[in-house]
Amino acid sequence: MSDSLDALERRIADLRAEVRRAVKARENSLARSLRGDLRRAEQAWDAAVASEVPAPPHEPETSLLPIREQVHQALTLLGVPTPAKLIVAVNDAFFSRELRGSQLTSLRRDEERSFRGDPYARPYYLCAALTDRLSPARGLLADSTWPPELRVLGPLSPRVDFLTSAVRVAEQLTRLAEPPPGAVRLLSRMAQNIPGAVEGFAPADPATAIRAARAELEVHLAADSAQRAEVAARATRQLPDVERLFGATAMNTLRGAC
C-alpha cells in the first residue's frame, strides 16, 4: 500500500504543478481538465490512506459499548459521512481496539430493518449517505440525526468531508493532555494529503493541520454546500422517510424524476 501511496503523492504533486502552469498560461480548458484529474487523484489518495489502519501493538482493549454505539461515537467525533475503514481507524486511535471492518458490513442493513419495523423508535440510526442520484453511497455511514444537507453528497463532498474529518481529528487531539500515539499517527497520515499541513513525514502538529485544512475548505465549501442543498431538497421532495435515510431504489429514483 505504501508504494501505491507514494505513486499517488507523486501524481498529485505533478498535477498541482501542471495546474499552476496552465493557469499562468491562461489555458483555462486545460486547467479545468487538470483540476478534475487532480480531484480524482486526491480522492484516490483519501481512500488509500483510510485503508491503512495499523495493527495494534498490543492486545485489543475491550469496550463496554455495543458495536453500534462504538460506530456512533466515531461518527460523532468526525461529523461527516465516513467509510467503515476510517471509522475503525478513529475508534482504534481514540476509544478502543475492538472494532473490525467486517463487523460493520451488515450494520446498515440491520439499521434499515429496524427502522422499517418500528420507525423512529431509536434516538438515532446509522444510515447511508445519499448520492446525487438519491441512492445509498457505497460504504459510507452517516447519522440519521444530522441535517439532510450533511447526509447527501455532491461532486466536491468527498474532499470536503476528508478535510472536515482531519480538522475534527486534530481538534480532538488538542483536547487531550496526552494524545494517544495512534491518534497522532492517524492525523499525520491524513495531513500528508493537505497542502501545508505537515513537513515531510514528520508527526503533524494539530494546529498547523487545522489551519491548512480550513484554508482549503474555504475554497470548496460554498460550492459543496450549494450542491448538497440541491440534492437534499430533491431527497426531501421525492423520497419517503425510510429512503431519505437509507437511499432510494433505482426504480423509485426514476419515478421521482419524472
PDB file of C-alpha atoms in Angstrom:
ATOM      1  CA  MET A   1       0.000   0.000   0.000  1.00  0.00           C
ATOM      2  CA  SER A   2       2.891   2.428   0.753  1.00  0.00           C
ATOM      3  CA  ASP A   3       4.141   2.082  -2.853  1.00  0.00           C
ATOM      4  CA  SER A   4       0.668   2.965  -4.107  1.00  0.00           C
ATOM      5  CA  LEU A   5       0.503   5.987  -1.804  1.00  0.00           C
ATOM      6  CA  ASP A   6       3.950   7.145  -2.956  1.00  0.00           C
ATOM      7  CA  ALA A   7       2.849   6.915  -6.585  1.00  0.00           C
ATOM      8  CA  LEU A   8      -0.367   8.832  -5.856  1.00  0.00           C
ATOM      9  CA  GLU A   9       1.550  11.522  -3.977  1.00  0.00           C
ATOM     10  CA  ARG A  10       3.926  11.958  -6.923  1.00  0.00           C
ATOM     11  CA  ARG A  11       0.948  12.116  -9.284  1.00  0.00           C
ATOM     12  CA  ILE A  12      -0.758  14.749  -7.108  1.00  0.00           C
ATOM     13  CA  ALA A  13       2.403  16.864  -6.932  1.00  0.00           C
ATOM     14  CA  ASP A  14       2.835  16.662 -10.732  1.00  0.00           C
ATOM     15  CA  LEU A  15      -0.802  17.606 -11.351  1.00  0.00           C
ATOM     16  CA  ARG A  16      -0.611  20.577  -8.998  1.00  0.00           C
ATOM     17  CA  ALA A  17       2.419  21.849 -10.898  1.00  0.00           C
ATOM     18  CA  GLU A  18       0.626  21.339 -14.233  1.00  0.00           C
ATOM     19  CA  VAL A  19      -2.447  23.216 -12.951  1.00  0.00           C
ATOM     20  CA  ARG A  20      -0.263  26.155 -11.916  1.00  0.00           C
ATOM     21  CA  ARG A  21       1.428  26.219 -15.340  1.00  0.00           C
ATOM     22  CA  ALA A  22      -1.925  26.058 -17.157  1.00  0.00           C
ATOM     23  CA  VAL A  23      -3.411  28.860 -15.041  1.00  0.00           C
ATOM     24  CA  LYS A  24      -0.321  31.001 -15.545  1.00  0.00           C
ATOM     25  CA  ALA A  25      -0.551  30.434 -19.322  1.00  0.00           C
ATOM     26  CA  ARG A  26      -4.304  31.216 -19.213  1.00  0.00           C
ATOM     27  CA  GLU A  27      -5.139  27.856 -20.740  1.00  0.00           C
ATOM     28  CA  ASN A  28      -8.491  27.677 -18.980  1.00  0.00           C
ATOM     29  CA  SER A  29      -9.842  24.496 -20.600  1.00  0.00           C
ATOM     30  CA  LEU A  30      -6.653  22.613 -19.817  1.00  0.00           C
ATOM     31  CA  ALA A  31      -6.660  23.952 -16.251  1.00  0.00           C
ATOM     32  CA  ARG A  32     -10.232  22.729 -15.694  1.00  0.00           C
ATOM     33  CA  SER A  33      -9.377  19.291 -17.042  1.00  0.00           C
ATOM     34  CA  LEU A  34      -6.259  19.081 -14.883  1.00  0.00           C
ATOM     35  CA  ARG A  35      -8.218  20.134 -11.784  1.00  0.00           C
ATOM     36  CA  GLY A  36     -10.609  17.254 -12.448  1.00  0.00           C
ATOM     37  CA  ASP A  37      -7.668  14.849 -12.690  1.00  0.00           C
ATOM     38  CA  LEU A  38      -6.220  16.325  -9.502  1.00  0.00           C
ATOM     39  CA  ARG A  39      -9.507  15.938  -7.601  1.00  0.00           C
ATOM     40  CA  ARG A  40      -9.782  12.297  -8.665  1.00  0.00           C
ATOM     41  CA  ALA A  41      -6.173  11.614  -7.639  1.00  0.00           C
ATOM     42  CA  GLU A  42      -6.786  13.248  -4.248  1.00  0.00           C
ATOM     43  CA  GLN A  43      -9.929  11.159  -3.743  1.00  0.00           C
ATOM     44  CA  ALA A  44      -7.961   8.010  -4.571  1.00  0.00           C
ATOM     45  CA  TRP A  45      -5.321   9.076  -2.025  1.00  0.00           C
ATOM     46  CA  ASP A  46      -8.046   9.688   0.590  1.00  0.00           C
ATOM     47  CA  ALA A  47      -9.432   6.198   0.041  1.00  0.00           C
ATOM     48  CA  ALA A  48      -5.973   4.621   0.162  1.00  0.00           C
ATOM     49  CA  VAL A  49      -4.912   6.374   3.359  1.00  0.00           C
ATOM     50  CA  ALA A  50      -8.206   5.478   5.080  1.00  0.00           C
ATOM     51  CA  SER A  51      -7.484   1.818   4.359  1.00  0.00           C
ATOM     52  CA  GLU A  52      -4.101   1.927   6.093  1.00  0.00           C
ATOM     53  CA  VAL A  53      -5.162   1.015   9.615  1.00  0.00           C
ATOM     54  CA  PRO A  54      -2.051  -0.087  11.556  1.00  0.00           C
ATOM     55  CA  ALA A  55      -2.151  -3.296  13.530  1.00  0.00           C
ATOM     56  CA  PRO A  56      -2.358  -2.616  17.264  1.00  0.00           C
ATOM     57  CA  PRO A  57       0.963  -3.147  19.067  1.00  0.00           C
ATOM     58  CA  HIS A  58      -0.675  -4.929  21.986  1.00  0.00           C
ATOM     59  CA  GLU A  59      -3.760  -6.913  22.851  1.00  0.00           C
ATOM     60  CA  PRO A  60      -7.057  -5.260  21.876  1.00  0.00           C
ATOM     61  CA  GLU A  61      -8.715  -3.223  24.565  1.00  0.00           C
ATOM     62  CA  THR A  62     -12.267  -4.147  25.353  1.00  0.00           C
ATOM     63  CA  SER A  63     -15.162  -1.717  25.271  1.00  0.00           C
ATOM     64  CA  LEU A  64     -18.348  -1.830  27.285  1.00  0.00           C
ATOM     65  CA  LEU A  65     -20.228  -0.237  24.393  1.00  0.00           C
ATOM     66  CA  PRO A  66     -22.064  -2.306  21.767  1.00  0.00           C
ATOM     67  CA  ILE A  67     -20.655  -2.141  18.234  1.00  0.00           C
ATOM     68  CA  ARG A  68     -23.484   0.150  17.138  1.00  0.00           C
ATOM     69  CA  GLU A  69     -22.634   2.700  19.818  1.00  0.00           C
ATOM     70  CA  GLN A  70     -18.915   2.489  19.106  1.00  0.00           C
ATOM     71  CA  VAL A  71     -19.610   3.372  15.469  1.00  0.00           C
ATOM     72  CA  HIS A  72     -21.884   6.222  16.553  1.00  0.00           C
ATOM     73  CA  GLN A  73     -19.141   7.508  18.860  1.00  0.00           C
ATOM     74  CA  ALA A  74     -16.652   7.644  15.965  1.00  0.00           C
ATOM     75  CA  LEU A  75     -19.194   9.316  13.657  1.00  0.00           C
ATOM     76  CA  THR A  76     -19.964  11.912  16.307  1.00  0.00           C
ATOM     77  CA  LEU A  77     -16.277  12.783  16.503  1.00  0.00           C
ATOM     78  CA  LEU A  78     -15.901  13.066  12.717  1.00  0.00           C
ATOM     79  CA  GLY A  79     -19.229  14.747  11.964  1.00  0.00           C
ATOM     80  CA  VAL A  80     -19.438  13.716   8.289  1.00  0.00           C
ATOM     81  CA  PRO A  81     -20.360  10.604   6.249  1.00  0.00           C
ATOM     82  CA  THR A  82     -17.440   8.245   6.727  1.00  0.00           C
ATOM     83  CA  PRO A  83     -16.143   4.971   5.217  1.00  0.00           C
ATOM     84  CA  ALA A  84     -16.034   1.961   7.506  1.00  0.00           C
ATOM     85  CA  LYS A  85     -12.221   1.777   7.461  1.00  0.00           C
ATOM     86  CA  LEU A  86     -11.852   5.324   8.758  1.00  0.00           C
ATOM     87  CA  ILE A  87     -14.479   4.642  11.441  1.00  0.00           C
ATOM     88  CA  VAL A  88     -12.406   1.662  12.580  1.00  0.00           C
ATOM     89  CA  ALA A  89      -9.226   3.773  12.492  1.00  0.00           C
ATOM     90  CA  VAL A  90     -10.776   6.541  14.615  1.00  0.00           C
ATOM     91  CA  ASN A  91     -12.190   4.040  17.092  1.00  0.00           C
ATOM     92  CA  ASP A  92      -8.762   2.378  17.286  1.00  0.00           C
ATOM     93  CA  ALA A  93      -6.988   5.717  17.750  1.00  0.00           C
ATOM     94  CA  PHE A  94      -9.219   7.344  20.345  1.00  0.00           C
ATOM     95  CA  PHE A  95     -11.500   4.834  22.025  1.00  0.00           C
ATOM     96  CA  SER A  96     -10.759   1.105  21.906  1.00  0.00           C
ATOM     97  CA  ARG A  97      -9.346  -1.500  19.552  1.00  0.00           C
ATOM     98  CA  GLU A  98     -12.342  -3.761  19.454  1.00  0.00           C
ATOM     99  CA  LEU A  99     -13.999  -2.780  16.170  1.00  0.00           C
ATOM    100  CA  ARG A 100     -13.273  -4.655  12.942  1.00  0.00           C
ATOM    101  CA  GLY A 101     -14.360  -3.675   9.468  1.00  0.00           C
ATOM    102  CA  SER A 102     -16.190  -6.952   8.977  1.00  0.00           C
ATOM    103  CA  GLN A 103     -18.457  -6.087  11.904  1.00  0.00           C
ATOM    104  CA  LEU A 104     -19.753  -3.024  10.065  1.00  0.00           C
ATOM    105  CA  THR A 105     -20.660  -4.846   6.863  1.00  0.00           C
ATOM    106  CA  SER A 106     -24.219  -5.706   7.807  1.00  0.00           C
ATOM    107  CA  LEU A 107     -24.762  -2.897  10.315  1.00  0.00           C
ATOM    108  CA  ARG A 108     -26.532  -0.501   7.943  1.00  0.00           C
ATOM    109  CA  ARG A 109     -28.871  -3.257   6.706  1.00  0.00           C
ATOM    110  CA  ASP A 110     -29.727  -4.106  10.311  1.00  0.00           C
ATOM    111  CA  GLU A 111     -30.472  -0.447  10.982  1.00  0.00           C
ATOM    112  CA  GLU A 112     -32.744  -0.240   7.949  1.00  0.00           C
ATOM    113  CA  ARG A 113     -34.676  -3.344   9.010  1.00  0.00           C
ATOM    114  CA  SER A 114     -35.101  -1.857  12.472  1.00  0.00           C
ATOM    115  CA  PHE A 115     -36.382   1.448  11.072  1.00  0.00           C
ATOM    116  CA  ARG A 116     -38.838  -0.255   8.731  1.00  0.00           C
ATOM    117  CA  GLY A 117     -40.149  -2.421  11.572  1.00  0.00           C
ATOM    118  CA  ASP A 118     -40.564   0.432  14.064  1.00  0.00           C
ATOM    119  CA  PRO A 119     -39.794   3.876  12.584  1.00  0.00           C
ATOM    120  CA  TYR A 120     -38.122   6.422  14.871  1.00  0.00           C
ATOM    121  CA  ALA A 121     -38.158   4.055  17.860  1.00  0.00           C
ATOM    122  CA  ARG A 122     -34.456   4.755  18.419  1.00  0.00           C
ATOM    123  CA  PRO A 123     -32.887   8.136  19.138  1.00  0.00           C
ATOM    124  CA  TYR A 124     -30.608   7.712  16.124  1.00  0.00           C
ATOM    125  CA  TYR A 125     -29.971   5.309  13.234  1.00  0.00           C
ATOM    126  CA  LEU A 126     -26.734   4.547  11.433  1.00  0.00           C
ATOM    127  CA  CYS A 127     -27.874   5.285   7.913  1.00  0.00           C
ATOM    128  CA  ALA A 128     -26.482   5.751   4.421  1.00  0.00           C
ATOM    129  CA  ALA A 129     -25.103   8.856   2.788  1.00  0.00           C
ATOM    130  CA  LEU A 130     -27.047   9.585  -0.408  1.00  0.00           C
ATOM    131  CA  THR A 131     -25.505  10.246  -3.819  1.00  0.00           C
ATOM    132  CA  ASP A 132     -26.839  12.865  -6.208  1.00  0.00           C
ATOM    133  CA  ARG A 133     -28.977  10.046  -7.668  1.00  0.00           C
ATOM    134  CA  LEU A 134     -30.519   9.637  -4.188  1.00  0.00           C
ATOM    135  CA  SER A 135     -29.130   6.110  -3.968  1.00  0.00           C
ATOM    136  CA  PRO A 136     -27.047   4.930  -0.997  1.00  0.00           C
ATOM    137  CA  ALA A 137     -23.367   5.828  -1.307  1.00  0.00           C
ATOM    138  CA  ARG A 138     -21.322   2.654  -1.208  1.00  0.00           C
ATOM    139  CA  GLY A 139     -19.511   2.074   2.067  1.00  0.00           C
ATOM    140  CA  LEU A 140     -20.359   5.393   3.755  1.00  0.00           C
ATOM    141  CA  LEU A 141     -22.165   5.600   7.087  1.00  0.00           C
ATOM    142  CA  ALA A 142     -23.941   8.656   8.479  1.00  0.00           C
ATOM    143  CA  ASP A 143     -26.030   9.634  11.499  1.00  0.00           C
ATOM    144  CA  SER A 144     -29.779   9.953  10.956  1.00  0.00           C
ATOM    145  CA  THR A 145     -29.933  12.980  13.280  1.00  0.00           C
ATOM    146  CA  TRP A 146     -27.652  15.058  11.042  1.00  0.00           C
ATOM    147  CA  PRO A 147     -29.311  17.659   8.781  1.00  0.00           C
ATOM    148  CA  PRO A 148     -30.250  16.308   5.322  1.00  0.00           C
ATOM    149  CA  GLU A 149     -27.649  18.572   3.692  1.00  0.00           C
ATOM    150  CA  LEU A 150     -24.937  16.752   5.627  1.00  0.00           C
ATOM    151  CA  ARG A 151     -26.158  13.255   4.751  1.00  0.00           C
ATOM    152  CA  VAL A 152     -26.044  13.775   0.965  1.00  0.00           C
ATOM    153  CA  LEU A 153     -23.100  14.087  -1.395  1.00  0.00           C
ATOM    154  CA  GLY A 154     -22.122  16.361  -4.245  1.00  0.00           C
ATOM    155  CA  PRO A 155     -19.071  16.155  -6.510  1.00  0.00           C
ATOM    156  CA  LEU A 156     -16.864  18.032  -4.019  1.00  0.00           C
ATOM    157  CA  SER A 157     -18.178  16.286  -0.897  1.00  0.00           C
ATOM    158  CA  PRO A 158     -15.530  13.525  -0.620  1.00  0.00           C
ATOM    159  CA  ARG A 159     -12.765  16.129  -0.443  1.00  0.00           C
ATOM    160  CA  VAL A 160     -14.741  18.451   1.850  1.00  0.00           C
ATOM    161  CA  ASP A 161     -15.581  15.567   4.179  1.00  0.00           C
ATOM    162  CA  PHE A 162     -11.956  14.388   4.253  1.00  0.00           C
ATOM    163  CA  LEU A 163     -10.784  17.875   5.213  1.00  0.00           C
ATOM    164  CA  THR A 164     -13.536  18.187   7.819  1.00  0.00           C
ATOM    165  CA  SER A 165     -12.576  14.803   9.279  1.00  0.00           C
ATOM    166  CA  ALA A 166      -8.951  15.909   9.534  1.00  0.00           C
ATOM    167  CA  VAL A 167      -9.993  19.087  11.359  1.00  0.00           C
ATOM    168  CA  ARG A 168     -12.153  17.110  13.795  1.00  0.00           C
ATOM    169  CA  VAL A 169      -9.366  14.592  14.485  1.00  0.00           C
ATOM    170  CA  ALA A 170      -6.878  17.427  15.067  1.00  0.00           C
ATOM    171  CA  GLU A 171      -9.319  19.274  17.335  1.00  0.00           C
ATOM    172  CA  GLN A 172      -9.819  16.119  19.390  1.00  0.00           C
ATOM    173  CA  LEU A 173      -6.053  15.794  19.785  1.00  0.00           C
ATOM    174  CA  THR A 174      -5.809  19.355  21.126  1.00  0.00           C
ATOM    175  CA  ARG A 175      -8.315  18.481  23.870  1.00  0.00           C
ATOM    176  CA  LEU A 176      -6.208  15.631  25.223  1.00  0.00           C
ATOM    177  CA  ALA A 177      -3.416  16.169  27.732  1.00  0.00           C
ATOM    178  CA  GLU A 178      -1.648  13.030  26.467  1.00  0.00           C
ATOM    179  CA  PRO A 179      -2.785  12.269  22.897  1.00  0.00           C
ATOM    180  CA  PRO A 180      -2.665   8.549  22.080  1.00  0.00           C
ATOM    181  CA  PRO A 181       0.210   7.690  19.696  1.00  0.00           C
ATOM    182  CA  GLY A 182      -2.251   6.008  17.337  1.00  0.00           C
ATOM    183  CA  ALA A 183      -4.276   9.215  17.070  1.00  0.00           C
ATOM    184  CA  VAL A 184      -1.128  11.238  16.303  1.00  0.00           C
ATOM    185  CA  ARG A 185      -0.239   8.740  13.557  1.00  0.00           C
ATOM    186  CA  LEU A 186      -3.765   8.934  12.130  1.00  0.00           C
ATOM    187  CA  LEU A 187      -3.645  12.724  11.861  1.00  0.00           C
ATOM    188  CA  SER A 188      -0.149  12.581  10.364  1.00  0.00           C
ATOM    189  CA  ARG A 189      -1.312  10.215   7.629  1.00  0.00           C
ATOM    190  CA  MET A 190      -4.301  12.421   6.852  1.00  0.00           C
ATOM    191  CA  ALA A 191      -2.167  15.570   6.873  1.00  0.00           C
ATOM    192  CA  GLN A 192       0.082  14.165   4.130  1.00  0.00           C
ATOM    193  CA  ASN A 193      -2.646  14.974   1.604  1.00  0.00           C
ATOM    194  CA  ILE A 194      -3.391  18.505   2.825  1.00  0.00           C
ATOM    195  CA  PRO A 195      -1.100  21.185   1.357  1.00  0.00           C
ATOM    196  CA  GLY A 196       0.821  22.955   4.106  1.00  0.00           C
ATOM    197  CA  ALA A 197      -0.429  20.665   6.891  1.00  0.00           C
ATOM    198  CA  VAL A 198       2.835  18.859   7.614  1.00  0.00           C
ATOM    199  CA  GLU A 199       6.502  18.974   6.706  1.00  0.00           C
ATOM    200  CA  GLY A 200       7.643  15.764   5.020  1.00  0.00           C
ATOM    201  CA  PHE A 201       6.726  12.698   7.025  1.00  0.00           C
ATOM    202  CA  ALA A 202       7.127  14.267  10.466  1.00  0.00           C
ATOM    203  CA  PRO A 203       4.286  13.951  13.003  1.00  0.00           C
ATOM    204  CA  ALA A 204       1.609  16.518  12.217  1.00  0.00           C
ATOM    205  CA  ASP A 205       1.077  19.479  14.521  1.00  0.00           C
ATOM    206  CA  PRO A 206      -2.714  19.660  15.153  1.00  0.00           C
ATOM    207  CA  ALA A 207      -2.878  23.471  14.990  1.00  0.00           C
ATOM    208  CA  THR A 208      -0.990  23.555  11.684  1.00  0.00           C
ATOM    209  CA  ALA A 209      -3.157  20.787  10.243  1.00  0.00           C
ATOM    210  CA  ILE A 210      -6.326  22.647  11.257  1.00  0.00           C
ATOM    211  CA  ARG A 211      -5.178  25.885   9.611  1.00  0.00           C
ATOM    212  CA  ALA A 212      -4.189  24.129   6.391  1.00  0.00           C
ATOM    213  CA  ALA A 213      -7.392  22.095   6.156  1.00  0.00           C
ATOM    214  CA  ARG A 214      -9.582  25.131   6.830  1.00  0.00           C
ATOM    215  CA  ALA A 215      -7.724  27.143   4.202  1.00  0.00           C
ATOM    216  CA  GLU A 216      -8.584  24.552   1.565  1.00  0.00           C
ATOM    217  CA  LEU A 217     -12.125  24.189   2.894  1.00  0.00           C
ATOM    218  CA  GLU A 218     -12.689  27.880   2.194  1.00  0.00           C
ATOM    219  CA  VAL A 219     -12.069  27.153  -1.482  1.00  0.00           C
ATOM    220  CA  HIS A 220     -14.597  24.306  -1.749  1.00  0.00           C
ATOM    221  CA  LEU A 221     -17.178  24.871   0.966  1.00  0.00           C
ATOM    222  CA  ALA A 222     -19.584  27.314  -0.703  1.00  0.00           C
ATOM    223  CA  ALA A 223     -19.898  25.246  -3.893  1.00  0.00           C
ATOM    224  CA  ASP A 224     -20.219  21.992  -1.949  1.00  0.00           C
ATOM    225  CA  SER A 225     -22.906  23.439   0.333  1.00  0.00           C
ATOM    226  CA  ALA A 226     -24.933  24.608  -2.656  1.00  0.00           C
ATOM    227  CA  GLN A 227     -24.654  21.223  -4.372  1.00  0.00           C
ATOM    228  CA  ARG A 228     -25.621  19.372  -1.207  1.00  0.00           C
ATOM    229  CA  ALA A 229     -28.579  21.678  -0.589  1.00  0.00           C
ATOM    230  CA  GLU A 230     -29.924  20.877  -4.064  1.00  0.00           C
ATOM    231  CA  VAL A 231     -29.585  17.111  -3.534  1.00  0.00           C
ATOM    232  CA  ALA A 232     -31.158  17.354  -0.066  1.00  0.00           C
ATOM    233  CA  ALA A 233     -34.096  19.336  -1.452  1.00  0.00           C
ATOM    234  CA  ARG A 234     -34.739  16.659  -4.076  1.00  0.00           C
ATOM    235  CA  ALA A 235     -34.499  13.909  -1.460  1.00  0.00           C
ATOM    236  CA  THR A 236     -36.995  15.695   0.787  1.00  0.00           C
ATOM    237  CA  ARG A 237     -39.351  16.278  -2.132  1.00  0.00           C
ATOM    238  CA  GLN A 238     -39.166  12.845  -3.750  1.00  0.00           C
ATOM    239  CA  LEU A 239     -38.452  10.230  -1.078  1.00  0.00           C
ATOM    240  CA  PRO A 240     -40.415   8.734   1.811  1.00  0.00           C
ATOM    241  CA  ASP A 241     -38.816   8.747   5.252  1.00  0.00           C
ATOM    242  CA  VAL A 242     -37.093   5.372   5.038  1.00  0.00           C
ATOM    243  CA  GLU A 243     -35.446   6.207   1.705  1.00  0.00           C
ATOM    244  CA  ARG A 244     -34.317   9.612   2.928  1.00  0.00           C
ATOM    245  CA  LEU A 245     -32.209   7.709   5.443  1.00  0.00           C
ATOM    246  CA  PHE A 246     -31.229   4.576   3.538  1.00  0.00           C
ATOM    247  CA  GLY A 247     -31.447   5.546  -0.133  1.00  0.00           C
ATOM    248  CA  ALA A 248     -33.818   5.015  -2.997  1.00  0.00           C
ATOM    249  CA  THR A 249     -34.047   2.036  -5.305  1.00  0.00           C
ATOM    250  CA  ALA A 250     -33.215   2.735  -8.934  1.00  0.00           C
ATOM    251  CA  MET A 251     -36.872   2.401  -9.956  1.00  0.00           C
ATOM    252  CA  ASN A 252     -38.116   4.824  -7.293  1.00  0.00           C
ATOM    253  CA  THR A 253     -35.441   7.322  -8.215  1.00  0.00           C
ATOM    254  CA  LEU A 254     -36.511   7.225 -11.849  1.00  0.00           C
ATOM    255  CA  ARG A 255     -40.192   7.620 -10.921  1.00  0.00           C
ATOM    256  CA  GLY A 256     -39.415  10.612  -8.707  1.00  0.00           C
ATOM    257  CA  ALA A 257     -37.531  12.306 -11.506  1.00  0.00           C
ATOM    258  CA  CYS A 258     -40.425  12.001 -13.932  1.00  0.00           C
TER     259      CYS A 258
END
